[in-house]
Short mmCIF file of C-alpha atoms and ligand atoms in Angstrom, two decimals:
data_model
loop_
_atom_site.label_atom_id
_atom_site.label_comp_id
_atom_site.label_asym_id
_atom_site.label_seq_id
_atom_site.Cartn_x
_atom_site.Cartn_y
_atom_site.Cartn_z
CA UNK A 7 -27.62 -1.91 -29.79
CA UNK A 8 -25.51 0.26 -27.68
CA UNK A 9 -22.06 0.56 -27.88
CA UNK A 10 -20.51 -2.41 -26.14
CA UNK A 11 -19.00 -1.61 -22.42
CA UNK A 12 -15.70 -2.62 -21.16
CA UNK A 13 -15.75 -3.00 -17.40
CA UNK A 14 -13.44 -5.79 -16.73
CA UNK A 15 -9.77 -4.32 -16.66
CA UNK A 16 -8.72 -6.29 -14.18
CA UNK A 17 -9.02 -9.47 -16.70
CA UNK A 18 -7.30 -8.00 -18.89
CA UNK A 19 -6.52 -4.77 -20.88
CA UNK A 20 -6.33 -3.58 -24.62
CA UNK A 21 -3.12 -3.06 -25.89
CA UNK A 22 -2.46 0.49 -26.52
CA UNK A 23 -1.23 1.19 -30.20
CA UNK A 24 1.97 2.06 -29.43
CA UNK A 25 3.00 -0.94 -28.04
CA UNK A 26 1.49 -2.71 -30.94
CA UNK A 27 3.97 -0.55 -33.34
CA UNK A 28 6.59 -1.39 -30.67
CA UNK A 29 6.30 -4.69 -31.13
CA UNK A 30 5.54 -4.93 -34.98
CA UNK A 31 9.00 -4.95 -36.25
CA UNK A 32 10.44 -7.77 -34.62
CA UNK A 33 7.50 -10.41 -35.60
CA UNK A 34 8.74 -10.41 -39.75
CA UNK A 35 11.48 -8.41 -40.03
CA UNK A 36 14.23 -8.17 -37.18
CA UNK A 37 12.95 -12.04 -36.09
CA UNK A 38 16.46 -13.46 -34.90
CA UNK A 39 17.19 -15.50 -32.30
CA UNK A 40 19.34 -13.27 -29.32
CA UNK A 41 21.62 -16.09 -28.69
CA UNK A 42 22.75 -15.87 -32.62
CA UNK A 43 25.91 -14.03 -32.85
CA UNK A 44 25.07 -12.72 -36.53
CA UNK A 45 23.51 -9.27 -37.24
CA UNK A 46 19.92 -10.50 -36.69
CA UNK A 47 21.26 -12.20 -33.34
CA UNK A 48 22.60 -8.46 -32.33
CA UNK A 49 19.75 -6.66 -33.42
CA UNK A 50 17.24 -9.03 -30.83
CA UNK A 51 19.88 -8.74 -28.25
CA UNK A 52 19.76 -4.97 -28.02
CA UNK A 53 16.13 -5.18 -28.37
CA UNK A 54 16.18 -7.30 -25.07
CA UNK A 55 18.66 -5.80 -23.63
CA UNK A 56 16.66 -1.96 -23.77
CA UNK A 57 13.51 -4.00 -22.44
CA UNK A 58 15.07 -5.12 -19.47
CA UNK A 59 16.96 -1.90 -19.17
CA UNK A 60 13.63 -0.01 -19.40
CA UNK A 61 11.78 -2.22 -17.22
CA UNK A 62 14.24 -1.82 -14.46
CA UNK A 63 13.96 1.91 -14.26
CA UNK A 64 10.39 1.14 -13.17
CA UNK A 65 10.92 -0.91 -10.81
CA UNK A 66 14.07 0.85 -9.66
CA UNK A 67 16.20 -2.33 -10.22
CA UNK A 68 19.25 -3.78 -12.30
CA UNK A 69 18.54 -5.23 -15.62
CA UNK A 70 19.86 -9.04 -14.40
CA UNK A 71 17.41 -9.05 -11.44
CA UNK A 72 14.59 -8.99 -14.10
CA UNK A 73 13.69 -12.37 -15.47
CA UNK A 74 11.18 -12.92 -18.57
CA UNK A 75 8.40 -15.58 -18.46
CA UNK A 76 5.06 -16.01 -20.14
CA UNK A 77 2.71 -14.91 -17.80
CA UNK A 78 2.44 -13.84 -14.07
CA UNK A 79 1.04 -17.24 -13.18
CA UNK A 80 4.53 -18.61 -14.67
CA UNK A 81 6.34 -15.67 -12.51
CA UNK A 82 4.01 -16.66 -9.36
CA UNK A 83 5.34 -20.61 -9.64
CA UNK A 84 9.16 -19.91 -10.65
CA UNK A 85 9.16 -17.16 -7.21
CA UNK A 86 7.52 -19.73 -5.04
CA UNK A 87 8.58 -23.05 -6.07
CA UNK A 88 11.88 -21.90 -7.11
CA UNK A 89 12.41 -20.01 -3.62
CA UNK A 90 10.92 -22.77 -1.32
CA UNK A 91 13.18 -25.90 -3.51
CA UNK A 92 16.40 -23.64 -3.45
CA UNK A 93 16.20 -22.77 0.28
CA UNK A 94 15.25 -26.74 0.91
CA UNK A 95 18.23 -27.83 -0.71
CA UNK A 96 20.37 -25.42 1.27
CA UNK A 97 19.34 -26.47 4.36
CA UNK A 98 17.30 -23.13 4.92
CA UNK A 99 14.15 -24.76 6.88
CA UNK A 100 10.50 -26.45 5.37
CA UNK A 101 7.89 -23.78 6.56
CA UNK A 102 6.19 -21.53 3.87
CA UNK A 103 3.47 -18.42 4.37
CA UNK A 104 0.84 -17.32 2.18
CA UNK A 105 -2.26 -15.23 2.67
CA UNK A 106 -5.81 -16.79 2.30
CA UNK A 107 -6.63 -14.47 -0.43
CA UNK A 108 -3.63 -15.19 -2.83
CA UNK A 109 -4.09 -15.90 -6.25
CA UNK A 110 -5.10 -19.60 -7.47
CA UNK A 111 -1.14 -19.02 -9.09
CA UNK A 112 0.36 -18.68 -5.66
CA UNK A 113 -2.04 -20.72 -3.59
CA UNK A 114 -2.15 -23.98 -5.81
CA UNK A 115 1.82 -23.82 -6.00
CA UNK A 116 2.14 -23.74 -2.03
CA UNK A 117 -0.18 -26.09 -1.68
CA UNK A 118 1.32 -28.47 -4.04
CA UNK A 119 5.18 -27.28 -2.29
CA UNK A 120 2.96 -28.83 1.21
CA UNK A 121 1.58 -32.05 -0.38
CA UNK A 122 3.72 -33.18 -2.84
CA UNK A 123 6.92 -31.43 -1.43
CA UNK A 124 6.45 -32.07 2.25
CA UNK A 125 6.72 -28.33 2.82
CA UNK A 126 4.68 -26.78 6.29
CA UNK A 127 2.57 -24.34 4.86
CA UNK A 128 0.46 -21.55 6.91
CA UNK A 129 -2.47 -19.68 5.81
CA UNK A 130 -2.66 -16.60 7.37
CA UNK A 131 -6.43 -15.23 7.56
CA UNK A 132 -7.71 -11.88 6.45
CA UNK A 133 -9.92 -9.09 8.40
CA UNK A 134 -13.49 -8.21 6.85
CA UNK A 135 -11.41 -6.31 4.37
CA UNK A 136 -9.19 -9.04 3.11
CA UNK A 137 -6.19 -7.31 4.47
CA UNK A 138 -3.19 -9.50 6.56
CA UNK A 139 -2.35 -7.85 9.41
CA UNK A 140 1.68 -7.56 9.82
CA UNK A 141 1.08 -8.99 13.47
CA UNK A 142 -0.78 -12.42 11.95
CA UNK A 143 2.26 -12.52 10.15
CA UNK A 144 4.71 -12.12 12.62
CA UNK A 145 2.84 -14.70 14.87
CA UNK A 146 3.38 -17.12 11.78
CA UNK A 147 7.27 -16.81 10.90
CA UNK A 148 8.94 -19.12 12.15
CA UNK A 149 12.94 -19.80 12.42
CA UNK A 150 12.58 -22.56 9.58
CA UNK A 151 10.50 -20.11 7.46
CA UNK A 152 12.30 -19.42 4.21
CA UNK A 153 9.51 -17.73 2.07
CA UNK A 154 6.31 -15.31 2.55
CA UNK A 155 3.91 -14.75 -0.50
CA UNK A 156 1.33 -12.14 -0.35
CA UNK A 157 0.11 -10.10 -2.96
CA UNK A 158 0.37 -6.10 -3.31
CA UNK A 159 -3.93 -5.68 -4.75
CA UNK A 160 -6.16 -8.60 -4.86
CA UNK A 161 -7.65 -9.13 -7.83
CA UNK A 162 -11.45 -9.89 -7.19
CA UNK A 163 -12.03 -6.95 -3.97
CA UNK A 164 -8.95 -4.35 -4.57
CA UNK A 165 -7.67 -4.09 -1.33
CA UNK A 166 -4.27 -3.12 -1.49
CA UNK A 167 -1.88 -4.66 1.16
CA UNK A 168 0.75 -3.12 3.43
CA UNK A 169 3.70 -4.43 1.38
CA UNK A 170 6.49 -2.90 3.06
CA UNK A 171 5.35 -3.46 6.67
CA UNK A 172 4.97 -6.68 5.67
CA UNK A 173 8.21 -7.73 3.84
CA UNK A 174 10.19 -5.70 6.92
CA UNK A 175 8.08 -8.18 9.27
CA UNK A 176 9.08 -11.27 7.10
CA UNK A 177 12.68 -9.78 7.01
CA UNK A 178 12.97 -9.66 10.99
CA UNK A 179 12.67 -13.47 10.81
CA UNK A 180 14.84 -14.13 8.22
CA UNK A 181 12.42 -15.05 5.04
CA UNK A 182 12.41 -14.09 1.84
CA UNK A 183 9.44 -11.60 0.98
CA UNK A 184 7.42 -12.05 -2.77
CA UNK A 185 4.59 -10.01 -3.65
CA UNK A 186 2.45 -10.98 -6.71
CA UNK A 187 1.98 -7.37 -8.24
CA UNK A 188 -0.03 -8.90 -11.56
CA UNK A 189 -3.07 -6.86 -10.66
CA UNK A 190 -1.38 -3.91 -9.11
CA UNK A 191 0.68 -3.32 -11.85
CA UNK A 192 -1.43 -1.01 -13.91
CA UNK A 193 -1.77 1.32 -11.37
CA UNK A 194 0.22 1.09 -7.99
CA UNK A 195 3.80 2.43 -7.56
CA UNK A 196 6.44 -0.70 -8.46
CA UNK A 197 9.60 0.87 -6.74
CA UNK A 198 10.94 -2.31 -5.20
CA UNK A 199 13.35 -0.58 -3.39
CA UNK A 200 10.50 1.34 -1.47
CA UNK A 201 8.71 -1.92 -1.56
CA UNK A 202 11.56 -3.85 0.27
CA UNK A 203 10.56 -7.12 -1.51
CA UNK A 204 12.80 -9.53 -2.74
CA UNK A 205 10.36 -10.56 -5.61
CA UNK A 206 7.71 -9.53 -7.15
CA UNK A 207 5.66 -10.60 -10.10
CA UNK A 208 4.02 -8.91 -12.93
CA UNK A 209 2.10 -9.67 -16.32
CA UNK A 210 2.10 -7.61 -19.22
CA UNK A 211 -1.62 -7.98 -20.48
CA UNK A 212 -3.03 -6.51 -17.36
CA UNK A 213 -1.04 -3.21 -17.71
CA UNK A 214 -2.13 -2.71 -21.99
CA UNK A 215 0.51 -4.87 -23.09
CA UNK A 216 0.65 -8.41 -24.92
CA UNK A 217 -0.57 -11.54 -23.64
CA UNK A 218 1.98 -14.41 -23.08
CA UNK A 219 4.64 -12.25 -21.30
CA UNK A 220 5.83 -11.54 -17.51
CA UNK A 221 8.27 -11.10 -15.82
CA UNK A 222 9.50 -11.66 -12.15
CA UNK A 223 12.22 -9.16 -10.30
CA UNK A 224 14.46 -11.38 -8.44
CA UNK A 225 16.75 -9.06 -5.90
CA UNK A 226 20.73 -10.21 -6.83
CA UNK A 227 21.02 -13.31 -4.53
CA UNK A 228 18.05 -14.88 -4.40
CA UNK A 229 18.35 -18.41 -5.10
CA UNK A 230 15.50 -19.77 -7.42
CA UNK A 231 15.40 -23.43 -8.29
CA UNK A 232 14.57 -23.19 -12.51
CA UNK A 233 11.13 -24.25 -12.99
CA UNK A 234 12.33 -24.85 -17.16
CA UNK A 235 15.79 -26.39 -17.81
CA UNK A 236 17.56 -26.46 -21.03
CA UNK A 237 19.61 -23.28 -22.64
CA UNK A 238 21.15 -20.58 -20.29
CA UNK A 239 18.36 -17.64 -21.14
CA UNK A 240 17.80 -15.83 -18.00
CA UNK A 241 20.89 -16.83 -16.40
CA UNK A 242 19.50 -20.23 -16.13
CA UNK A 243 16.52 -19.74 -14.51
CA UNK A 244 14.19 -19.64 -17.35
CA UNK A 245 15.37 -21.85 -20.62
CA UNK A 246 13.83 -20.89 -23.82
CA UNK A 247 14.40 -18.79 -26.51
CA UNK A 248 13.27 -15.13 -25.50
CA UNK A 249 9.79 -14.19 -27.61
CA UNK A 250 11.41 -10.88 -28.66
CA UNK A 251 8.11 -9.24 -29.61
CA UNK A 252 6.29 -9.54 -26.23
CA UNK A 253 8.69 -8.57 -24.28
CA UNK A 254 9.73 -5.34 -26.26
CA UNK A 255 6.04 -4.80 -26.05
CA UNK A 256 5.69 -5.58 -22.10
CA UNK A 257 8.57 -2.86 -21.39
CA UNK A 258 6.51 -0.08 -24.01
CA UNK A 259 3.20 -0.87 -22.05
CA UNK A 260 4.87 -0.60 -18.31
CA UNK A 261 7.28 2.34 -19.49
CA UNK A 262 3.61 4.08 -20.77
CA UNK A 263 1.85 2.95 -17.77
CA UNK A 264 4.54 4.59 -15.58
CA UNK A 265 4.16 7.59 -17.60
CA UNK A 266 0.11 7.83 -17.38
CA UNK A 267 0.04 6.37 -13.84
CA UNK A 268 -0.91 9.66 -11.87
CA UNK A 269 -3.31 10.67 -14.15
CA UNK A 270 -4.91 7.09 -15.06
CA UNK A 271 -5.25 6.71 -11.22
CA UNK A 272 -6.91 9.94 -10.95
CA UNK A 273 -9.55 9.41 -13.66
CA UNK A 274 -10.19 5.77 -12.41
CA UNK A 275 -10.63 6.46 -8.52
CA UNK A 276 -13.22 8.97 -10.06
CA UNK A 277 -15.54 6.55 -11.86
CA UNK A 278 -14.88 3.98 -9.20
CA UNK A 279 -16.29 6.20 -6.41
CA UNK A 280 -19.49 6.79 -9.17
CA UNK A 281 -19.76 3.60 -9.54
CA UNK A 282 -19.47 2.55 -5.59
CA UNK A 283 -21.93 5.04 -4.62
CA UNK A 284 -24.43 4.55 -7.32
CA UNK A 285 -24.85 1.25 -6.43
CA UNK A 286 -24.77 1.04 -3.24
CA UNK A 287 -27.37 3.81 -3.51
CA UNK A 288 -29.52 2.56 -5.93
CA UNK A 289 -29.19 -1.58 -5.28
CA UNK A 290 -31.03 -2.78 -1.98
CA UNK A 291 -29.07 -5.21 -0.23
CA UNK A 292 -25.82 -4.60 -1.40
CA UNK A 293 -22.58 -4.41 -0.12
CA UNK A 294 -18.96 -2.99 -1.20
CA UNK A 295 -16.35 -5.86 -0.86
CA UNK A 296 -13.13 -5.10 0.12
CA UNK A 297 -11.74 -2.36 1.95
CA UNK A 298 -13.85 1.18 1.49
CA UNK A 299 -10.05 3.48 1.00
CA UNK A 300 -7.21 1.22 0.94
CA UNK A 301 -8.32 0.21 -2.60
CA UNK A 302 -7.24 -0.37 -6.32
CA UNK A 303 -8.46 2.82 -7.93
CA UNK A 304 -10.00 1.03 -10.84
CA UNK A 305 -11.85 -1.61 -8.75
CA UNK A 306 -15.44 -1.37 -7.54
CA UNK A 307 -16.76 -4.31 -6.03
CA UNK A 308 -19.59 -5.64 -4.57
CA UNK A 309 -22.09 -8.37 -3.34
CA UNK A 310 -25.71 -8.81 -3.78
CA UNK A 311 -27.83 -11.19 -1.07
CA UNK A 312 -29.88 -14.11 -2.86
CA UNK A 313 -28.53 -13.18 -6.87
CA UNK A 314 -26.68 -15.22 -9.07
CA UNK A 315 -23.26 -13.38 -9.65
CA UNK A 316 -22.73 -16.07 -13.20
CA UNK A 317 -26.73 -15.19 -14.26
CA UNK A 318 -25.85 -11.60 -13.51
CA UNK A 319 -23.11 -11.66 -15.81
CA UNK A 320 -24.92 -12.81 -18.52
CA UNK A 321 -27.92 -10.27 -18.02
CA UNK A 322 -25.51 -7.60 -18.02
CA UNK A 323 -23.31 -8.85 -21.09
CA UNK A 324 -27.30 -8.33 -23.03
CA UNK A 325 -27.47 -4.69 -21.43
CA UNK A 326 -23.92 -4.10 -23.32
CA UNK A 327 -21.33 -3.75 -19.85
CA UNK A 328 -18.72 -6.85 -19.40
CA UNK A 329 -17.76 -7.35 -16.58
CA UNK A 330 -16.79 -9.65 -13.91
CA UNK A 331 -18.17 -12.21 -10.89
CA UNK A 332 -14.94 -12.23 -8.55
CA UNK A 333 -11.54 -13.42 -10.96
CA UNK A 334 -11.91 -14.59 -14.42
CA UNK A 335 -10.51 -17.70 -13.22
CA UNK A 336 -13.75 -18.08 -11.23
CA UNK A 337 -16.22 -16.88 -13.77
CA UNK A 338 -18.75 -20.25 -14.63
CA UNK A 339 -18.01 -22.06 -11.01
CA UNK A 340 -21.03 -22.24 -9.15
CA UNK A 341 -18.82 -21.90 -5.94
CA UNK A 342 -18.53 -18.76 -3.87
CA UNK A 343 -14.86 -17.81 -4.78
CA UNK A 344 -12.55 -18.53 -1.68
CA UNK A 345 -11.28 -14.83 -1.23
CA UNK A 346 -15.16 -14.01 -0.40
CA UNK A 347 -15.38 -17.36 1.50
CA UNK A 348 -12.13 -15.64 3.32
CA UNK A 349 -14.14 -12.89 3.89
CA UNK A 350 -16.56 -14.64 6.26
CA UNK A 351 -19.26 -13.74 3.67
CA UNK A 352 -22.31 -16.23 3.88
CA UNK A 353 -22.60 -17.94 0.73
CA UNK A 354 -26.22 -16.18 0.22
CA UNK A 355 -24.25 -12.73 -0.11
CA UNK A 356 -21.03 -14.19 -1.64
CA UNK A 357 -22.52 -16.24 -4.48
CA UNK A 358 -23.91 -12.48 -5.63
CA UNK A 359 -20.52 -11.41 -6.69
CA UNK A 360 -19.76 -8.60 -9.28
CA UNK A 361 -16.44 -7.11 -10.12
CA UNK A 362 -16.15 -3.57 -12.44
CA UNK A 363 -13.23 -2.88 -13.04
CA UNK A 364 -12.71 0.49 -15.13
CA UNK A 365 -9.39 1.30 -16.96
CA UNK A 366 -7.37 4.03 -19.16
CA UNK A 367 -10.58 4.55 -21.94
CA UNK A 368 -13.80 4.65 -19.43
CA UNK A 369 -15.66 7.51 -20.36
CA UNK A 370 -18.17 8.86 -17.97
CA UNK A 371 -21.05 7.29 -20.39
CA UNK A 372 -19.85 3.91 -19.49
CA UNK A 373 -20.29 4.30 -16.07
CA UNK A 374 -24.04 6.26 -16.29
CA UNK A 375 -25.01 3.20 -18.69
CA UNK A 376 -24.02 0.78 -16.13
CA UNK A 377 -25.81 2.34 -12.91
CA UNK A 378 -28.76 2.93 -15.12
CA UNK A 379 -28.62 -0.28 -16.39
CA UNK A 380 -27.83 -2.48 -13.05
CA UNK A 381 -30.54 -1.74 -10.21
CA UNK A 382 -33.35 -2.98 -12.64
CA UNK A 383 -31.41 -6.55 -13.80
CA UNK A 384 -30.95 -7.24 -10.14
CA UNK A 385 -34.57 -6.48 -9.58
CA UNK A 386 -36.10 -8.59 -12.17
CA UNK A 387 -33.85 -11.06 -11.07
CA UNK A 388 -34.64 -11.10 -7.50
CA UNK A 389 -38.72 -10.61 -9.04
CA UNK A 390 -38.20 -13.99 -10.91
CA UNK A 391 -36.28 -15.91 -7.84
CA UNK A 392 -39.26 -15.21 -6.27
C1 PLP B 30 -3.35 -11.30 -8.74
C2 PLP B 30 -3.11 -12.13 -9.95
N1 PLP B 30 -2.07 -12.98 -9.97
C3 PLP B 30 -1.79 -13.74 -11.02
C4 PLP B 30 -2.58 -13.71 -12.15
C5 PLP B 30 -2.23 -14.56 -13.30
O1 PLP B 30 -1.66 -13.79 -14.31
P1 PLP B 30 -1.57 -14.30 -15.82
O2 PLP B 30 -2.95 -14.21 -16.38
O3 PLP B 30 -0.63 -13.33 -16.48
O4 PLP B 30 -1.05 -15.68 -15.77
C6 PLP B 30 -3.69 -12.85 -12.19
C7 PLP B 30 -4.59 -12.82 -13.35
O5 PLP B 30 -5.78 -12.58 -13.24
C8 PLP B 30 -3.96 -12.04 -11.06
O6 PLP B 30 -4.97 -11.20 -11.04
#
């Protein structure tokens, strides 16, 4: 059999070897705890400390307006629930805003803020693209709203949202402005000064680091409501003792990632466009998903009228390429995903999902595999639907 192809980056991402040599010596030897005040104490301290000194840098922030989780779904519910319970309890207002498209990890948590919390949530709608337009959102803040959520890339179509428009719009009212950057992370600038957000949320495994860390930036001020009580790690925002490994790794992976960033976008954008126009080409009744420029460079994606995106998966996984119907998340629900539901895709086109998502180590083979391999599968599957 072929060798085995990789396009689903966007679930997740090898971690480069020198983040796994980053991490290596603070598994067995230098394991201590960072709140011990002996020598191993010390030794994990600085190693923590450097992280979150490194990781600022990229994101152009201080070190104590980084806090460490285990994932960006953990850094998704400690920005919104911990925003939207700390501004409740000061008397800031009720009303919270998302986007349609978010995340299950931001769009569960406000919806749980609205029916267990008594929070007024909006949903603000998308164009054909996915994209919120900063005048929806302006229409939707409200004097009582303390917190906007939309994300900087979506992570089943790519489109890449006007983040700074929007957080100035949010900003003019008064509301706090978080952007879930877990997908965008591996590839879009992170600068949350140029951003103008006030948080923004990130996970390690999707930019070739470890899985089980994240992290969320914070801006000095911002009142968060601890979603995990118990020690004072993370100036009491996050109890629990800091897994020293992951996060040395997470700050070698996003300090790499910074490094490689121009010339991993580069390479990407160029397979993506191969990819988009080879399909679209070579696949009747198809159709790109997402918006055609304002897009993640590693992110081609599409939709196919009257094919199963799940059985496609599976046909391709036997022709050797991985890859991806809408989010991981989604992968084995029969449903059409909601951020193609968003889309105002009928469920004949939007249950024919496929993501490919290409990454650091896509060679051009990969990509002539895949278009040679795709147009027939869909064929023979549309032959046998028959
Ligand atoms: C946009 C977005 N937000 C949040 C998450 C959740 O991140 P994690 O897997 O680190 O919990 C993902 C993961 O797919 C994502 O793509």
């Amino acid at each position: 059999m072929a060798k085995p192809i990789y396009l689903d980056h966007a679930a997740t991402t090898p971690v480069e070897p020198e983040v796994v040599a980053a991490m290596l010596p603070y598994f067995a030897q230098e394991y201590g705890n960072p709140a011990s005040v002996h020598r191993w104490g010390q030794c994990a301290e600085h190693a923590l400390s450097s992280a979150r000194e490194q990781i600022a840098g990229v994101l152009n922030c201080s070190a104590d307006e980084i806090i460490f989780t285990a994932c960006g779904s953990e850094s998704d519910n400690l920005a919104l629930r911990g925003a939207a319970l700390a501004a409740r309890a000061a008397g800031r207002g009720n009303h919270l805003i998302v986007s349609a498209v978010e995340h299950p990890a931001v769009l569960d948590t406000a919806r749980q803020l609205r029916e267990r919390h008594d929070f007024e949530l909006s949903e603000l709608p998308v164009d054909e693209h996915g994209l919120t337009s900063t005048e929806d959102l302006s229409a939707a803040l409200r004097t009582d709203t303390v917190l906007v959520s939309i994300m900087y890339a979506n992570n089943e179509i790519g489109v890449i949202a006007p983040i700074a428009a929007l957080a100035r719009a949010a900003h003019e009212k008064g509301a706090l402005f978080h952007t879930d950057a877990v997908q965008a992370g591996s590839q879009l600038p992170l600068d949350v000064e140029a951003l103008g957000v006030d948080m923004l949320s990130l996970g390690a495994h999707k930019f070739y680091g470890p899985k089980g860390v994240g992290l969320l930036y914070a801006r000095r001020g911002t009142a968060l409501q601890p979603a995990q009580t118990g020690g004072s790690q993370e100036a009491g925002r996050r109890a629990g003792t800091h897994n020293v490994p992951l996060i040395v790794g997470m700050a070698a992976a996003l300090q790499l990632t910074e490094e490689l960033r121009k010339q991993d976008c580069r390479n990407m954008k160029s397979q993506r466009d191969s990819l988009i126009s080879a399909v679209l080409r070579s696949v009747p009744h198809s159709r790109l998903t997402g918006h055609p420029a304002r897009r993640l460079p590693n992110s081609a994606s599409f939709v196919f009228a009257g094919i199963d995106g799940n059985e496609l998966l599976m046909h391709l996984d036997l022709a050797g390429v991985a890859a991806s119907s809408g989010s991981a998340c989604k992968t084995g629900s029969p449903e059409p995903s909601t951020v193609l539901r968003a889309l105002g895709l009928p469920p004949r086109w939007a249950l024919g999902s496929l993501r490919l998502s290409v990454g650091r180590h896509t060679e051009s083979d990969d990509i002539e595999h895949t278009v040679s391999v795709l147009p027939d599968i869909i064929e023979r599957m549309r032959a046998a639907g028959d």
